[in-house]
PDB file of C-alpha atoms in Angstrom:
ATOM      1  CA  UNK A   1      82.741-124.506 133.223  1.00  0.00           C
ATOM      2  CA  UNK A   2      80.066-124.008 135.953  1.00  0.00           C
ATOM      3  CA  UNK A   3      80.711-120.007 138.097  1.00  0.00           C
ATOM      4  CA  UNK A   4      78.454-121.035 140.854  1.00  0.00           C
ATOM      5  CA  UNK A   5      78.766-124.806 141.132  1.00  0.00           C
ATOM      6  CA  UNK A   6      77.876-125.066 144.729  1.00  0.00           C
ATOM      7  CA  UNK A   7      74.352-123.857 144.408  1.00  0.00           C
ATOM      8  CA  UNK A   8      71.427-126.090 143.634  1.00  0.00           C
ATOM      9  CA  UNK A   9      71.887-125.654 139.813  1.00  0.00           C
ATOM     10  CA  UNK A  10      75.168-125.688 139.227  1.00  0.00           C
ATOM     11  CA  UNK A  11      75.576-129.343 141.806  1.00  0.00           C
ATOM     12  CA  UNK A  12      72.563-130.349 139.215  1.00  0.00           C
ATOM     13  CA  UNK A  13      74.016-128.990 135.898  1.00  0.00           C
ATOM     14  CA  UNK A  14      77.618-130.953 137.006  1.00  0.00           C
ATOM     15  CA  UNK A  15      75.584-134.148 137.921  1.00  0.00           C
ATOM     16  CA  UNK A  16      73.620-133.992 134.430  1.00  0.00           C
ATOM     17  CA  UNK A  17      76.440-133.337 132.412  1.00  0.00           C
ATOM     18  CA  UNK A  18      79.600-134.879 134.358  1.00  0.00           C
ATOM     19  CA  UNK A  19      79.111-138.232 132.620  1.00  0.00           C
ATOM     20  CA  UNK A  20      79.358-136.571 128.961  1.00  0.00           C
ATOM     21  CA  UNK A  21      82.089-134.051 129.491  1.00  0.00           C
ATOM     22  CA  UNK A  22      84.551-133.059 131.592  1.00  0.00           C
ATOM     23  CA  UNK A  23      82.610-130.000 133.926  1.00  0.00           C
ATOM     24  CA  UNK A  24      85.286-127.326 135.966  1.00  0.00           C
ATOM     25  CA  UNK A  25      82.942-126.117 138.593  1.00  0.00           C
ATOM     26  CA  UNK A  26      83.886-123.162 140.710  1.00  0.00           C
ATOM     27  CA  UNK A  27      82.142-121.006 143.681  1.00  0.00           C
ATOM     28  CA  UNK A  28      83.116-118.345 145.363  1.00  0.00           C
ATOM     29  CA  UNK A  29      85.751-120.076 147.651  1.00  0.00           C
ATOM     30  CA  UNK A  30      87.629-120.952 143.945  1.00  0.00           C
ATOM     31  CA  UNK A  31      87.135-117.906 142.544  1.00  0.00           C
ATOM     32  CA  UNK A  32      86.476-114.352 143.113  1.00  0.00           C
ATOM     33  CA  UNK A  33      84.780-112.976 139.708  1.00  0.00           C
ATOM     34  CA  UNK A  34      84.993-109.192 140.651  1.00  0.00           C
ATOM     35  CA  UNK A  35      88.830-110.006 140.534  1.00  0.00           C
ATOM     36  CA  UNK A  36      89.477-109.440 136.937  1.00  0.00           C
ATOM     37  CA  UNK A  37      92.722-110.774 136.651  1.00  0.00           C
ATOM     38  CA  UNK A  38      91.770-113.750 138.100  1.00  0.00           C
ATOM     39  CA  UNK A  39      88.806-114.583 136.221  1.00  0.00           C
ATOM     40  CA  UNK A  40      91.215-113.811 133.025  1.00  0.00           C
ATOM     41  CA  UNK A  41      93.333-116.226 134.020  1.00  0.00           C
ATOM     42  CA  UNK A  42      91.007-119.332 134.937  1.00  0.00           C
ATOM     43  CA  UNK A  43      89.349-118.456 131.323  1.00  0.00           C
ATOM     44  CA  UNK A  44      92.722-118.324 129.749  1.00  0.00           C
ATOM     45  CA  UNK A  45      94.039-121.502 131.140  1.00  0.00           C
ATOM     46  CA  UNK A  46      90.402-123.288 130.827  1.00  0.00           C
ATOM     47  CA  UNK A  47      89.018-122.108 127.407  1.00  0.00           C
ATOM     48  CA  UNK A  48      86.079-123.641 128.101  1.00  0.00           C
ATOM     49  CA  UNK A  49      83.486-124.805 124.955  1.00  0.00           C
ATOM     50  CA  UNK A  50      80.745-124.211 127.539  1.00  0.00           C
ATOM     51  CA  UNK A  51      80.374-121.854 130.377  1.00  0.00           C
ATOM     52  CA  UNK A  52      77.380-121.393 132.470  1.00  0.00           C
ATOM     53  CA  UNK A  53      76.905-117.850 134.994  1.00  0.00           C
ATOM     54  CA  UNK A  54      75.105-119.281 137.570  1.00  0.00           C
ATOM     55  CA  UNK A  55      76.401-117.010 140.090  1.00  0.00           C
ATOM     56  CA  UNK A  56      73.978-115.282 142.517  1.00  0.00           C
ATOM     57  CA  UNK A  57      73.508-113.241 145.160  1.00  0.00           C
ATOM     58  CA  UNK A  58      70.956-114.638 147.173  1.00  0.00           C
ATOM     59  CA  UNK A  59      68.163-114.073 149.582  1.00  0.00           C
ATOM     60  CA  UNK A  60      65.091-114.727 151.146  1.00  0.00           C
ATOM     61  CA  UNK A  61      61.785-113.339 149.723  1.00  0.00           C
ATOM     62  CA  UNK A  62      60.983-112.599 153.521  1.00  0.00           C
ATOM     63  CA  UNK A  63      64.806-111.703 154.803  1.00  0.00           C
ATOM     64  CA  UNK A  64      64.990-107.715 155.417  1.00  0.00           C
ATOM     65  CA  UNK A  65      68.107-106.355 153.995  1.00  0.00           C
ATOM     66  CA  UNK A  66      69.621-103.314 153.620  1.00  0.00           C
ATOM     67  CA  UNK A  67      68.992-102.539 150.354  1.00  0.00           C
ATOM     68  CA  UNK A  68      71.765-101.080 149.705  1.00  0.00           C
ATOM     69  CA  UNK A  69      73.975-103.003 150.680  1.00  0.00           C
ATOM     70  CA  UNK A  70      71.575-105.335 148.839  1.00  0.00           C
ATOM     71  CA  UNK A  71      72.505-103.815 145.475  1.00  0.00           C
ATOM     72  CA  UNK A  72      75.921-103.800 146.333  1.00  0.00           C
ATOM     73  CA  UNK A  73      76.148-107.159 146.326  1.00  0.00           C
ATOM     74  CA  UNK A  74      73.963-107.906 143.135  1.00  0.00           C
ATOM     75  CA  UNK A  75      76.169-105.758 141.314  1.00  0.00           C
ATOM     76  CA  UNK A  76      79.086-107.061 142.324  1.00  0.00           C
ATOM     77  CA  UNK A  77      78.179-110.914 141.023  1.00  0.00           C
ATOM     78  CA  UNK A  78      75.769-110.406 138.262  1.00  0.00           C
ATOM     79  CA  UNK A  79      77.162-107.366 136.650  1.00  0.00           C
ATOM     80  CA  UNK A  80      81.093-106.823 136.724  1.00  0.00           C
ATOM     81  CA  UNK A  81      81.512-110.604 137.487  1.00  0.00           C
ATOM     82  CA  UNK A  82      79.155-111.745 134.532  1.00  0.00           C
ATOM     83  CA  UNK A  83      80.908-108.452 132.509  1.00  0.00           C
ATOM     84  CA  UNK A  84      85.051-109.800 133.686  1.00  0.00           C
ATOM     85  CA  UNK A  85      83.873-113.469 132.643  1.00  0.00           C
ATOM     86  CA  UNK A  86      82.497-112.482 129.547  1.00  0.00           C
ATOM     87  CA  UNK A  87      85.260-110.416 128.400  1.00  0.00           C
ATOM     88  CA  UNK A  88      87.691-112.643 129.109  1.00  0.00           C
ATOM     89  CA  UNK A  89      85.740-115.233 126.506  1.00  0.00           C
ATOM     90  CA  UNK A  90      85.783-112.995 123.832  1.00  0.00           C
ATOM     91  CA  UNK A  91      89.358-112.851 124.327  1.00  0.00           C
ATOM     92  CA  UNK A  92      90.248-116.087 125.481  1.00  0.00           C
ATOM     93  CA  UNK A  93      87.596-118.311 124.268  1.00  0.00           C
ATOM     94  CA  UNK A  94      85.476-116.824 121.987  1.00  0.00           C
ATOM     95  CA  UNK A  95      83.581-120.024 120.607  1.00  0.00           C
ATOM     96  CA  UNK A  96      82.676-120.609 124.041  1.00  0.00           C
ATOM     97  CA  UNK A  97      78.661-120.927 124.602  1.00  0.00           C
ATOM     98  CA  UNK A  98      77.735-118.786 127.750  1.00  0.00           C
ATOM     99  CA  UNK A  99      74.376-119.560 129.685  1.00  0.00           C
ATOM    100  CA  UNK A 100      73.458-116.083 131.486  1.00  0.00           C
ATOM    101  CA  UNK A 101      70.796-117.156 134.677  1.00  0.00           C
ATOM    102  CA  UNK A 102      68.556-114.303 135.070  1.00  0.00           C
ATOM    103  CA  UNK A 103      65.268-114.115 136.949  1.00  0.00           C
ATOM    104  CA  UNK A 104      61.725-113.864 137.007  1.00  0.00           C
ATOM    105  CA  UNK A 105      62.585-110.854 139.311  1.00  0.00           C
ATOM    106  CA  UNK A 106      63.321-109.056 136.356  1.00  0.00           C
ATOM    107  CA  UNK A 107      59.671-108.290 135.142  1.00  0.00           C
ATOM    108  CA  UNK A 108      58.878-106.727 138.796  1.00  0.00           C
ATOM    109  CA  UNK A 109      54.801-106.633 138.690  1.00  0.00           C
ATOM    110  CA  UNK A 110      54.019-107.011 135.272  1.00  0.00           C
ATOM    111  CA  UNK A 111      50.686-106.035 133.360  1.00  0.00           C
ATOM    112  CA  UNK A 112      50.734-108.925 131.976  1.00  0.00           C
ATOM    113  CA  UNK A 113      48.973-112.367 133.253  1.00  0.00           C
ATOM    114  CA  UNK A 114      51.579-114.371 131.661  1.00  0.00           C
ATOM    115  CA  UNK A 115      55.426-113.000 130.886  1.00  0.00           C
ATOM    116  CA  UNK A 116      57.500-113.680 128.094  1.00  0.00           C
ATOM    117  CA  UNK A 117      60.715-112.773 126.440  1.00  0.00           C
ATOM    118  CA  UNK A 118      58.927-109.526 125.153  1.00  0.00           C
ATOM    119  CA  UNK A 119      57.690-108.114 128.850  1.00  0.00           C
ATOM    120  CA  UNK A 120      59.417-105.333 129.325  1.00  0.00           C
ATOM    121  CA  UNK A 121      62.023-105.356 132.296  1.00  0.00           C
ATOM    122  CA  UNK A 122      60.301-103.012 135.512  1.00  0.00           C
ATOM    123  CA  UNK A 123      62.572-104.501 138.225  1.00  0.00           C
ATOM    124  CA  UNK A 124      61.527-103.772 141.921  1.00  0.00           C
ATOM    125  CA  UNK A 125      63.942-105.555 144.162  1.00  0.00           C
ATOM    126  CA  UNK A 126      67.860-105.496 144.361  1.00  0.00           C
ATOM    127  CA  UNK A 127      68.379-109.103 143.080  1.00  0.00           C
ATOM    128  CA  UNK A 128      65.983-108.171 140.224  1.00  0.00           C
ATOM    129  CA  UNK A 129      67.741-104.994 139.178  1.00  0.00           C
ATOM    130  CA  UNK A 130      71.103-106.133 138.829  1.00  0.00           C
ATOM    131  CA  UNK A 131      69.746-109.114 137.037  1.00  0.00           C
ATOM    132  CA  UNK A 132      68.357-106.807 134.896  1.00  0.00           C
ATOM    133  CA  UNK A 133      72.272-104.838 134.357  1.00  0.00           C
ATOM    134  CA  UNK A 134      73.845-108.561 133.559  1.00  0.00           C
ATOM    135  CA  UNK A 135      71.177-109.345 131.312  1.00  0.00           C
ATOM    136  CA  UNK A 136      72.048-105.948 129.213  1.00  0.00           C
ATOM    137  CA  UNK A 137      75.550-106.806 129.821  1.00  0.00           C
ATOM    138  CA  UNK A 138      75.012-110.072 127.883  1.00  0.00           C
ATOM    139  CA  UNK A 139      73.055-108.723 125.267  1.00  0.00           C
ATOM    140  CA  UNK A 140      76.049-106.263 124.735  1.00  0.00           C
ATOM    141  CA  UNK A 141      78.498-108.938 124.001  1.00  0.00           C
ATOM    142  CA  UNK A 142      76.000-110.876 121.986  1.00  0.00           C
ATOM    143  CA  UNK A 143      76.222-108.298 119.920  1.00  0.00           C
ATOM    144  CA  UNK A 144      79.757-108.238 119.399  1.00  0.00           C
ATOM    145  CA  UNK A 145      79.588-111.880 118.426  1.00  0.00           C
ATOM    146  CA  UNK A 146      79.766-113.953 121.337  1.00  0.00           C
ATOM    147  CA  UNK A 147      77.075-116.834 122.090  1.00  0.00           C
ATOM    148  CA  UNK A 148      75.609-115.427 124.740  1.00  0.00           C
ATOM    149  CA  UNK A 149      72.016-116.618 126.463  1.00  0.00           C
ATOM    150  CA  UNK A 150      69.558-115.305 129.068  1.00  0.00           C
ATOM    151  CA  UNK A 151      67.393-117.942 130.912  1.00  0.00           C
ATOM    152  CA  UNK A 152      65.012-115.870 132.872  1.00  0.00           C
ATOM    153  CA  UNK A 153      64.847-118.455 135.228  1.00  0.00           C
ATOM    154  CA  UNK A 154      60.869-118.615 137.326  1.00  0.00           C
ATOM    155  CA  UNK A 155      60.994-120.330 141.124  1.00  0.00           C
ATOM    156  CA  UNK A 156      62.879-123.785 140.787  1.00  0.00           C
ATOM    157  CA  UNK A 157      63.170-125.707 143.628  1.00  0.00           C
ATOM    158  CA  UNK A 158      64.592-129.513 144.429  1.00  0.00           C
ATOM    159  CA  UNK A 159      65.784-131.025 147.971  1.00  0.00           C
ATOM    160  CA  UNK A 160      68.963-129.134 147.509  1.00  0.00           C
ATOM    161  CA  UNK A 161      67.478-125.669 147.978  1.00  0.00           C
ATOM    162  CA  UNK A 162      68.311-124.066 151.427  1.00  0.00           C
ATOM    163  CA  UNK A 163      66.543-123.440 154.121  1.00  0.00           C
ATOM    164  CA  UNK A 164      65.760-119.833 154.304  1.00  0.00           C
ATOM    165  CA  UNK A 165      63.882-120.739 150.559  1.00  0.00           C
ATOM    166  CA  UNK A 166      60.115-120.418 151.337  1.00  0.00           C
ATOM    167  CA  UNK A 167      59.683-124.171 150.051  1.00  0.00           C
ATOM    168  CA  UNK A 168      62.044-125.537 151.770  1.00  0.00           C
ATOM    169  CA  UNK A 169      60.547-123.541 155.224  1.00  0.00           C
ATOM    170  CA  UNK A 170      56.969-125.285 154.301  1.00  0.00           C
ATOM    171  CA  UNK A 171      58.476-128.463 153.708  1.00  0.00           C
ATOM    172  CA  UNK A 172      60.728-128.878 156.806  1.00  0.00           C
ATOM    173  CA  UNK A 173      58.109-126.821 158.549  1.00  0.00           C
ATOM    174  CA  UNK A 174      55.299-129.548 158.364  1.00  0.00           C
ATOM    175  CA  UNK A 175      57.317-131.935 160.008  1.00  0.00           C
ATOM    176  CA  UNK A 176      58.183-130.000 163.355  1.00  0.00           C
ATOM    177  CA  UNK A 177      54.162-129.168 163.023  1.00  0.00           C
ATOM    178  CA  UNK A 178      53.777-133.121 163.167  1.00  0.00           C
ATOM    179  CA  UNK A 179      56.747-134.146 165.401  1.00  0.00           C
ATOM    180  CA  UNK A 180      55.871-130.900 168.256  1.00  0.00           C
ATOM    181  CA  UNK A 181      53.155-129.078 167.436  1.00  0.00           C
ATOM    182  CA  UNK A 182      55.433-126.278 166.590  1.00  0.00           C
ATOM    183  CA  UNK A 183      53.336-123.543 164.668  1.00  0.00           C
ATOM    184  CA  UNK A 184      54.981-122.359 160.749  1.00  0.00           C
ATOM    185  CA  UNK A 185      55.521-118.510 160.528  1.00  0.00           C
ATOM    186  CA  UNK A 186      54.734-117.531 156.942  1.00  0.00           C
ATOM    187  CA  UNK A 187      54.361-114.137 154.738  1.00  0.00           C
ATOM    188  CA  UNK A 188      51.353-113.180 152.812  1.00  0.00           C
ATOM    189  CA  UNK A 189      50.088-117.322 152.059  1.00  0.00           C
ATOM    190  CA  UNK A 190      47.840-115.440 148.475  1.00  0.00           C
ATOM    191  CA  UNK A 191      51.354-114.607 147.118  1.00  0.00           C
ATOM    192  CA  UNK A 192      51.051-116.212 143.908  1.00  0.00           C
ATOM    193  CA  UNK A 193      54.643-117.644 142.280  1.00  0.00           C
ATOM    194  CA  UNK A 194      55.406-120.704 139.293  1.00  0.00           C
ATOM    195  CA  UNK A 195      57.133-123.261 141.041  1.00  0.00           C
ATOM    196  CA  UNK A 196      59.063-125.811 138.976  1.00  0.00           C
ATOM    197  CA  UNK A 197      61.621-128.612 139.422  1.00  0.00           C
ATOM    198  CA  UNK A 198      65.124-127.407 139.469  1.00  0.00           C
ATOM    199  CA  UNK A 199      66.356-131.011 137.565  1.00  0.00           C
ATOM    200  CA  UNK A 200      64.081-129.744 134.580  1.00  0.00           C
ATOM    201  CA  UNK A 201      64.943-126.238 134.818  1.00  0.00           C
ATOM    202  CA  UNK A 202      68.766-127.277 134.350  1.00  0.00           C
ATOM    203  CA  UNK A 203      68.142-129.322 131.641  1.00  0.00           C
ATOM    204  CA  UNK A 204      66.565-126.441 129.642  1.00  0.00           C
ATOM    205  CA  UNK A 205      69.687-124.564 130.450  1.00  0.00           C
ATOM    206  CA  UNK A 206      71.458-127.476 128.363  1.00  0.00           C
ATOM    207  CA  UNK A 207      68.732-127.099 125.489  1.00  0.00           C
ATOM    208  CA  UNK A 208      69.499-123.384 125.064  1.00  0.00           C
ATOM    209  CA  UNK A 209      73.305-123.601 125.119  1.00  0.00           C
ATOM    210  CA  UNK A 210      72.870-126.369 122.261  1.00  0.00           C
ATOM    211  CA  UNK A 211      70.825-123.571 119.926  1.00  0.00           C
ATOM    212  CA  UNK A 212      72.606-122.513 116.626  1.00  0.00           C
ATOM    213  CA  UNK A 213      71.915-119.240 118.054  1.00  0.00           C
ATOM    214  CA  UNK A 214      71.680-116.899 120.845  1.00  0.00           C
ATOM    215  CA  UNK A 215      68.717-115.702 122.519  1.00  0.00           C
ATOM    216  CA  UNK A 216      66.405-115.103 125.863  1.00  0.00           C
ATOM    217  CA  UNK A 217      64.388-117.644 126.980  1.00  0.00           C
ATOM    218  CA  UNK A 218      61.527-117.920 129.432  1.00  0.00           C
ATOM    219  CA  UNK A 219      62.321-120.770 131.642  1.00  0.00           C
ATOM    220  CA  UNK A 220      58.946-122.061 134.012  1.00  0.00           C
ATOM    221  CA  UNK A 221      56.721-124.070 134.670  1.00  0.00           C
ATOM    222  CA  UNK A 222      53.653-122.188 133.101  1.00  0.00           C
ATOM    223  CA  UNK A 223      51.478-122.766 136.244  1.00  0.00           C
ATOM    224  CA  UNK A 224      50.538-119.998 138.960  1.00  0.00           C
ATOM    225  CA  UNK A 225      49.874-121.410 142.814  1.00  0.00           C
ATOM    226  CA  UNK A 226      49.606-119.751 145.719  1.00  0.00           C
ATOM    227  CA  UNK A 227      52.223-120.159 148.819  1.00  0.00           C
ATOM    228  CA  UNK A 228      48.946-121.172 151.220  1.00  0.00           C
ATOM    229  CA  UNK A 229      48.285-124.170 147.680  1.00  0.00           C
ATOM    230  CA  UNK A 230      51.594-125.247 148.816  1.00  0.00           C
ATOM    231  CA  UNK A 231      51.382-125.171 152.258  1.00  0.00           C
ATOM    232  CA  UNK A 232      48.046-127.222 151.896  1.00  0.00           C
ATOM    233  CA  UNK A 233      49.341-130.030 149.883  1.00  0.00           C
ATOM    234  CA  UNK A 234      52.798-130.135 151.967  1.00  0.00           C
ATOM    235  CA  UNK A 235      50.290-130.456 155.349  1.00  0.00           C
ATOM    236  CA  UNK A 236      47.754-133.016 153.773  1.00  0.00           C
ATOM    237  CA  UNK A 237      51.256-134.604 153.331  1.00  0.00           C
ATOM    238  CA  UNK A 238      51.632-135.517 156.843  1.00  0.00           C
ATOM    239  CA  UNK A 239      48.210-136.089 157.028  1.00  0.00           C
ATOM    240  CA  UNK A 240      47.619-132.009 159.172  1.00  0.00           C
ATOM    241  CA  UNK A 241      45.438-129.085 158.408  1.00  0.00           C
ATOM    242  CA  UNK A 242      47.631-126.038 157.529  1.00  0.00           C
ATOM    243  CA  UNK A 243      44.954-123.863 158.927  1.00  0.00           C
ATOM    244  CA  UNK A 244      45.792-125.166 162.500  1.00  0.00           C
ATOM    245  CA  UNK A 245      49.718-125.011 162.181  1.00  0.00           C
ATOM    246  CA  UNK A 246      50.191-121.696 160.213  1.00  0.00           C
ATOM    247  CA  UNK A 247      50.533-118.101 161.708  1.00  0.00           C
ATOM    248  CA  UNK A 248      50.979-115.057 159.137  1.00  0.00           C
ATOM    249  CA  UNK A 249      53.962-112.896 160.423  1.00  0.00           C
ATOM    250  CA  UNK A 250      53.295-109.594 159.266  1.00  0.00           C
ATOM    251  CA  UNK A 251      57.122-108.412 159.727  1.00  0.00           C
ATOM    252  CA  UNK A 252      57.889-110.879 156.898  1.00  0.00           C
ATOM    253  CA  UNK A 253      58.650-108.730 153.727  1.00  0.00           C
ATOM    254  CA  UNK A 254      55.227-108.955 152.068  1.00  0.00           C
ATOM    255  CA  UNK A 255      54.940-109.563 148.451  1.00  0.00           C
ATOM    256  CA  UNK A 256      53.566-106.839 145.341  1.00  0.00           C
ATOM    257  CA  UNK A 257      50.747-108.832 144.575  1.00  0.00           C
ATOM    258  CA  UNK A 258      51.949-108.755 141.053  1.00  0.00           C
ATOM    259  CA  UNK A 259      51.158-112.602 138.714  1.00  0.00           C
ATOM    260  CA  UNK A 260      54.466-114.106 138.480  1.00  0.00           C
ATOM    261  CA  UNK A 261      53.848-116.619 135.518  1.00  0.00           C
ATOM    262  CA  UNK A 262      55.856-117.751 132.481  1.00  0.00           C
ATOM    263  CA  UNK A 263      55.117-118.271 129.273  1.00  0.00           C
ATOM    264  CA  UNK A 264      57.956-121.095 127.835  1.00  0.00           C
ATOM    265  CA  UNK A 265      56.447-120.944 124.083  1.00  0.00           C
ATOM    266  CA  UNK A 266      59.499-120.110 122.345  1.00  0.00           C
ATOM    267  CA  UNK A 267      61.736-122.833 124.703  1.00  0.00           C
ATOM    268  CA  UNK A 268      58.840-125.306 123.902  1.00  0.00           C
ATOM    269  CA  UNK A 269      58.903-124.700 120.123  1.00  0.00           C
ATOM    270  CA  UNK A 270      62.998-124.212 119.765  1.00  0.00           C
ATOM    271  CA  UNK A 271      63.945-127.131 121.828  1.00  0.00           C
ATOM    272  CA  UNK A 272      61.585-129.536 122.808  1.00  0.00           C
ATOM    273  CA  UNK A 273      61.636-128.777 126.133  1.00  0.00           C
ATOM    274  CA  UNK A 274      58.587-129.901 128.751  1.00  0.00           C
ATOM    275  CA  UNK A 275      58.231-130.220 132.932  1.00  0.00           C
ATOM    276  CA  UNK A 276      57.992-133.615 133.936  1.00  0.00           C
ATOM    277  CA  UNK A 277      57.293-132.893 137.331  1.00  0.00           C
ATOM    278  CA  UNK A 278      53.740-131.592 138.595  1.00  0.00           C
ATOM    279  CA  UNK A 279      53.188-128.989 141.059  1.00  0.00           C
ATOM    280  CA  UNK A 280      51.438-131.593 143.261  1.00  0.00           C
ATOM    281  CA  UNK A 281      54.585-134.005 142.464  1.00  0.00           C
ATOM    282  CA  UNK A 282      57.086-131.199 143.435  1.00  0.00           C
ATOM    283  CA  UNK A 283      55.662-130.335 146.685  1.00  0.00           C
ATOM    284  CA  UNK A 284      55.108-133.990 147.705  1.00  0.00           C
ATOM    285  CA  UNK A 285      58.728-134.895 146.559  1.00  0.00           C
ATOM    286  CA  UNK A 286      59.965-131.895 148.612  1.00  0.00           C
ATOM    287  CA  UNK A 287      58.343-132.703 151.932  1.00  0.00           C
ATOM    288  CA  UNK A 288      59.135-136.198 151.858  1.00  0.00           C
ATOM    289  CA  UNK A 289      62.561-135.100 151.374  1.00  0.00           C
ATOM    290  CA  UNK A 290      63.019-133.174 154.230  1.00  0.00           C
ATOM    291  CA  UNK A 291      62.098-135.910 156.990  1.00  0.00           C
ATOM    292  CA  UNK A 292      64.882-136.827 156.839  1.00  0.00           C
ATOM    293  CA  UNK A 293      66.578-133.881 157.897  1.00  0.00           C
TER     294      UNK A 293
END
């Protein structure tokens, strides 16, 4: 069972495991999960062996929001949503394996060059807060026996990611720079994040589900680059010079400054688990993408 199957992940989680199970994927039209009787019911009638949360409220890095109505929001989805699914497993299905997607947002600006499972949560944003709360929810039921997992999930991106994403802006961007001359607004271009590919961030989701036990796991791609590294390469793409086509909008929400990077020992050394797709690779496969739309 996917709870946000009509994101990026959850259309790429139902594609990578449709052909070896049978996947229920619902979204927000299917399902509302602050509706507790509801969500008791589908898990009642579904008893699902696996379940993944992949439900999130979403926006841009450089969208202005209200931020409370912000947290509102974020509560709603990824804390008594996550909290009504997971109680209704421990009822319903209670051997069920639950995949919790948290976020890099999480850690806030850490100390730290590199984060890992032990970085201590100093969330800064709405989305990262009430990641945060679910992620304690989880932990709570973990503790009363249910298989429950975090994957605190770094910047993932694939063709499927909309457009207010600042990837998908670069990538579509560079071809209105080369079709009309039309200039790309961006935020701060030093803003340093780990991009990976969303294909291999899904299947680590599978690896962690498939653990004898329960835990948090790091999921990135290791590797810090700025948004202007991006940018470049996406340009250099379509054979341009970013420097001619950019313009830094200062009423874009501007970043902390803070080293967004993940250490993935402990999903290396548990299950295996390695990119396949370069940063280089990602950005190129993204632009090429979005000719043709």
């Amino acid at each position: 069972m996917i709870i946000g199957s009509a994101g990026q992940d959850g259309t790429l989680l139902a594609r990578a495991i449709g052909s070896e199970r049978e996947v229920i994927g619902v979204d927000v039209g299917d399902l509302d999960v602050t509706d507790t009787a509801s969500v008791t019911g589908a898990i009642a009638r579904i008893r699902p062996a696996q379940l993944y949360y992949l439900a999130a409220a979403h926006h841009s890095s450089e969208e202005r929001i209200e931020l409370s109505s912000e947290l509102r929001r974020g509560f709603d989805v990824h804390v008594r949503g996550c909290a009504n699914v997971l109680e209704a497993v421990a009822r319903h299905a209670p051997e069920c394996r639950v995949f919790f997607a948290g976020s890099s947002q999480m850690f806030g600006t850490p100390r730290e060059p590199t984060q890992d499972e032990t970085t201590p949560f100093a969330p800064r944003t709405p989305y990262g807060i009430t990641k945060v709360a679910g992620a304690h929810v989880c932990h709570a039921y973990r503790e009363r026996g249910l298989h429950v997992s975090v994957g605190i999930l770094y910047n993932h991106e694939s063709p499927l990611r909309g457009p207010r994403f600042v990837s998908q802006r670069i990538a579509r961007g560079v071809h209105a720079a080369r079709r009309s001359g039309t200039k790309l607004r961006l935020g701060a271009l030093d803003a340093v994040c780990d991009w990976g590919y969303a294909p291999d961030f899904v299947d680590a989701m599978r690896r962690i589900v498939e653990q004898a036990a329960p835990d948090d796991y790091v999921v990135a791609s290791g590797e810090g680059h700025t948004v202007r590294e991006l940018a470049a390469i996406a340009f250099e793409h379509v054979g341009l010079d970013l420097d001619s086509y950019v313009e830094v909008d200062a009423n874009f929400v501007q970043t902390s400054g803070a080293i967004i990077v993940g250490n993935t020992a402990r999903l290396r050394s548990r299950t295996g688990w390695r990119p396949t797709v370069t940063f280089e690779q990602l950005v190129r496969l993204l632009v090429a993408a979005a000719e043709a739309t």
